[in-house]
Amino acid sequence: MSRLDWCRGLVLPFLLLLCAGALAQERTVTGRVVQLETGEALPGATIKVKGTTMGAAADADGRFTVTLPNQPHSTLVVSFLGFKTRELSVSPGAEVTIALEEDVLKLSEVVVTGLASSVAKRNLANAVSTVSAQELVAAPSQTLDRALTAKFAGVNVSQNTGAPGGGINVDLRGTSTIEGVTQPLYVVDGVIINNAANQSGIDLVTAATGAGSANPQGQPTNRVADLNPNEIETIEVLKGSSAAAIYGAKASNGVVIITTKQGTPGKTRIDVSQQIGFNSLLKKIGSRRFTAETAEESYGAAGRQIFEQSGGQFIDYEEVMYGEEGFLTETSVSARGGSDRTQFYLSGLLRDEDGIIKNTGYQKFGGRLNLNHKISSRVKVDAFMNFVRSESDRGITGNDNTNTTFGFSLGFTPSFYDIRPRNGVYPDHRFNPSNPLHTRDLLINNEVVNRTLGSLRLHWNLLVRARQSLDFIVQSGVDFYSQENKVVSPPELQFERSASLPGTSLLGETESLNSNLYFNLAHSLAMGNNTTFNTSAGLQFENANLNNILNEAHGLIVTQTNVDQAASINAYQNRVISRERGFYAQEEINLNDRILLTAGVRGDASSSNGDTDKYYFYPKASASVRLSQYGVLSGLASELKLRAAYGETGNLPIPNAKFTSLLPTNIGGRAGLLPATRQGNPDIRPERTKELEAGFDAALLNEHLSLNFTYYRQNISELLLFPTLPPSSGFIDKVVNGGKMRTHGVEASLGVTPLRSRSLTWTANLNFYKTSSEITQLDVPAFNKGGFAPFLGTFRIQEGWSPTTIVGADVDAQGNPIPLGDETPDFQMSLNNRLNFKDFELSFLWDWKKGGDVINLGALITDFGGTTKNFDDIKIVQSDGSVATARILAFIRRTGTSAFIEDGSYLKLREASLSYNVPRNTVNRLFGGQLSYLKLGVSGRNLVMITDYTGYDPEVSQFGNVSIGRSVDTIPYPSSRSLYFNVAFGL
């Protein structure tokens, strides 16, 4: 070989390699993504090439490299959570710096639209509400569901009781069922979790109802309360069937999609937050001030004698019972970081909250670990693990038939009568079966929950091409919790001493296991004309197993609390096992970001249905048109979109609806079984909701103003009902599909940024919604539901009426019930303001409910006890000299139920916070560069309530999370206000 040939053989491959490298370099673009205001990097930002499936993610320094198609110019679409999406044209070989502006009005959010798909909010064809981490925890909250209050249009979040640990009802778009499941579906990091509310058994002490009652009154905590709000990145609420149809037979009450925080590439960042504060009684209802004459008038000669012996003293028993200033602490620590290949998020929480009643409180501690790991450029694994332990002591409040709860007992305790302990000895109550202070100090109502949530997701990119991709996503999750309820009513309590077997001990053990397995395929095809087709399909398998055992013991040995240390022991068990399977397919067509068309179908089969093998199908379809992309109102609106959507969802029957249960009995001295009082229905089917919604979204005045409006109409059929059966049947009632209902309403959200400058930004969000429902068909006779008795107020289920109509003993000339009120409010509105002035941040949230009636039986209780604050102004002297009130006479005569009904309107300052970000140079000077930031502040929750309602709070539900019959007040645990001082810093 000649030297020339040798040189050619060495140089030519090298030159070809250089040319190939040059060509490759020319077909890429590199750059960096930063914040516009600060210039700091945005690691993890998403960069996509418009009209293709090509893209990349920014590394720890915000840098990226993206391969471009073989064309002169391409458009990059750059997005990052909380910032406006930006598009820019680039040429191969370019190097760019892309600065993203904060998305104050959240116009560039990406919203989940399926089990394996998402879409930019600007294209979305449904009304979906979102809330960010910053908005969610502006003020500390006991529970996640409480933190959602007044954050969305069309979402009514209301408490059942003010007791520590929660007890919250979440209602999306009004009434959607009569007897079915009422709460939305909660999905955490892609996995459906359990949100049951398991009873403690306290009803067996109060005799409010019996064990296993279909209408328990123990007001338990929803298990979504176990989640830590500080760990959440975003929450999306799919309010209607058109958005939630992809979840099928469990989604008629809407879907709450929760995404927890993830790790980011770069230096590990540690955030620490410490909250310290106290809570106090929000409102007093007051108590009657007596004279010697009125003491005798209400309590006879003994009352006058006690009054005179006390010197006419006034004891503020509300202060004695509810006047504790509970100490609050919350410590939250998190760390996030990692490499470009592996990221992690680690967090821990310790919360301790004393109640406003002595010996009550709530504690929660837990931890979370989220891991994201890229096995290769095509395979990614995400792991989520969460453990929570919570403990609550809730006292004994609400309804009872023994006058033992705090509210009932205080209602019969005149302010001049001293029942406080003397030298550690509690006097017996002369006018009531129990001394509430003795009960408060000795009775135990404790709940402990240990919960583990874990899931694993594999994302495998099976196919990668310039204009198409195919992803396989498999996810499995487990949700397990154990709940122990312990109620001990010692034999030395006054009301226990009068029992045949003094002393009660209850021990409830609940174990719940939910498991999920999902298989999904997602295909994306990008056409040359900027049209994309996103196709997804999948299979879901879900299992639920709940086992609840309650042991009841009476006749406790003194000083003993165990259930086996008693004279009489009973046991109750409830097992619920369900198996569900489903499939779905969905197609989304995006026509150049101008028109979005979506169609899909879900099929579900469940063991809860009469026919367990039958699949029920739930279709959906939607369309949106961005008129702003066609130049419509281009001088005024930067974004204007019309949208319409249709969808169907279901509501499964209770798991044992198709069975007739058997109850143990004694037959001729031998153990036997008899049918229960509710007859099973082997043909039971799920409820079905068909919804049509339409609306528009607009961004005006250079995105200083956003407006969203939605009208929706739901037609609910196959209503689940429990009609009364004739005595000859041998049963009391039966589960049937027996009616139809229509619900419609409007939702409007207005976002405004009146001021936006480098030193001052003011953002305001106004939410308004109004809803109403009507029973359009009833296949069974009209009936009453909820409440305690018709003359005390109940709710009427009758064709042509609102299902939340309140009726009572008042009837017309034909004997038909007369509507006395409606639980559904006229409208609800909230206003959330956030101001940033230099280093200061101020936010506050007002919540206004107009209308919505409440059956206030608490006032009847205090009337009977003679302690109502204005008793002397409303009393009626009878012909025999005795005194009563209109409410008492209505009760005695079984007429005039309207005396118990009050307007439940209110205006509340739900949240307020003020914080100061210590300047960076000051932080560096004080701490030598050890801290990345320091934030000081004060915040509060439930600070102000303005209402004419005479009870403690018009937000109340004696029967917990029910669709019909919520607004019944029998003096629950009163609401409290909370005030916190906080400090947060980063390492």
Coordinates of N, CA and C in Angstrom, one line a residue, residues 31 41-45 47 56-65 263-268 336-344 371-382:
G31 N -29.9 24.9 24.4 CA -30.3 26.1 25.1 C -30.5 25.9 26.6
A41 N -32.4 28.9 36.9 CA -32.7 27.7 36.0 C -34.0 27.1 36.4
L42 N -34.7 26.5 35.4 CA -35.9 25.7 35.6 C -35.6 24.2 35.3
P43 N -35.0 23.5 36.2 CA -34.7 22.1 35.9 C -36.0 21.3 35.7
G44 N -36.0 20.4 34.7 CA -37.2 19.6 34.5 C -38.1 20.2 33.5
A45 N -37.9 21.4 33.0 CA -38.8 22.1 32.0 C -38.9 21.2 30.8
I47 N -39.4 20.6 26.8 CA -39.2 21.2 25.5 C -39.7 20.2 24.5
A56 N -37.4 17.0 24.8 CA -36.4 16.7 25.8 C -36.8 17.4 27.1
A57 N -36.1 17.1 28.2 CA -36.4 17.8 29.5 C -35.1 18.5 29.9
A58 N -35.2 19.7 30.5 CA -34.0 20.4 30.9 C -33.4 19.7 32.1
D59 N -32.0 19.8 32.1 CA -31.3 19.2 33.2 C -31.2 20.0 34.4
A60 N -30.3 19.7 35.3 CA -30.2 20.4 36.6 C -29.9 21.9 36.5
D61 N -29.2 22.3 35.4 CA -28.9 23.7 35.1 C -29.9 24.3 34.2
G62 N -31.0 23.6 33.8 CA -31.9 24.2 32.9 C -31.5 24.0 31.4
R63 N -30.4 23.3 31.2 CA -29.9 23.1 29.8 C -30.6 21.9 29.1
F64 N -30.7 22.0 27.8 CA -31.3 21.0 27.0 C -30.7 20.9 25.6
T65 N -30.9 19.8 25.0 CA -30.5 19.6 23.6 C -31.7 18.8 22.9
G263 N -39.2 14.8 42.7 CA -37.9 15.3 42.8 C -37.5 16.0 41.5
T264 N -36.5 16.9 41.6 CA -36.0 17.6 40.5 C -34.5 17.4 40.4
P265 N -33.9 17.4 39.2 CA -32.5 17.2 39.1 C -31.7 18.4 39.6
G266 N -30.6 18.2 40.2 CA -29.8 19.3 40.7 C -29.4 19.1 42.2
K267 N -28.9 20.1 42.8 CA -28.5 20.1 44.1 C -29.6 19.8 45.1
T268 N -29.4 18.9 46.0 CA -30.5 18.6 47.0 C -30.9 19.9 47.7
R336 N -35.6 17.4 48.2 CA -35.8 17.0 46.8 C -34.6 17.3 46.0
G337 N -34.3 16.5 45.1 CA -33.1 16.6 44.3 C -32.8 15.4 43.4
G338 N -31.6 15.2 43.0 CA -31.2 14.0 42.3 C -30.4 14.4 41.0
S339 N -30.2 13.4 40.2 CA -29.4 13.6 39.0 C -30.4 13.6 37.8
D340 N -29.8 13.8 36.6 CA -30.7 13.7 35.4 C -31.4 12.4 35.3
R341 N -30.8 11.4 35.9 CA -31.3 10.0 35.7 C -32.3 9.6 36.8
T342 N -31.9 10.0 38.1 CA -32.7 9.6 39.2 C -33.0 10.9 40.1
Q343 N -34.3 11.0 40.4 CA -34.7 12.1 41.3 C -35.5 11.6 42.4
F344 N -35.5 12.3 43.5 CA -36.2 11.9 44.7 C -36.9 13.1 45.4
L371 N -39.8 8.4 44.2 CA -38.6 8.2 43.4 C -38.9 8.1 41.9
N372 N -38.1 8.8 41.1 CA -38.2 8.7 39.6 C -36.9 8.3 39.1
H373 N -36.8 7.2 38.3 CA -35.6 6.7 37.8 C -35.7 6.3 36.3
K374 N -34.8 6.8 35.5 CA -34.7 6.4 34.1 C -33.8 5.3 33.9
I375 N -34.4 4.1 33.6 CA -33.6 2.9 33.4 C -32.8 3.1 32.1
S376 N -33.4 3.6 31.1 CA -32.8 3.9 29.8 C -33.5 5.1 29.3
S377 N -33.1 5.5 28.0 CA -33.8 6.6 27.4 C -35.2 6.4 27.1
R378 N -35.6 5.1 27.1 CA -37.0 4.7 26.8 C -37.8 4.1 28.0
V379 N -37.2 3.8 29.1 CA -37.8 3.2 30.2 C -37.7 4.0 31.5
K380 N -38.8 4.3 32.1 CA -38.8 5.1 33.3 C -39.6 4.4 34.4
V381 N -39.2 4.4 35.6 CA -39.9 3.9 36.7 C -40.2 4.9 37.8
D382 N -41.4 5.0 38.2 CA -41.8 6.0 39.3 C -42.3 5.2 40.5

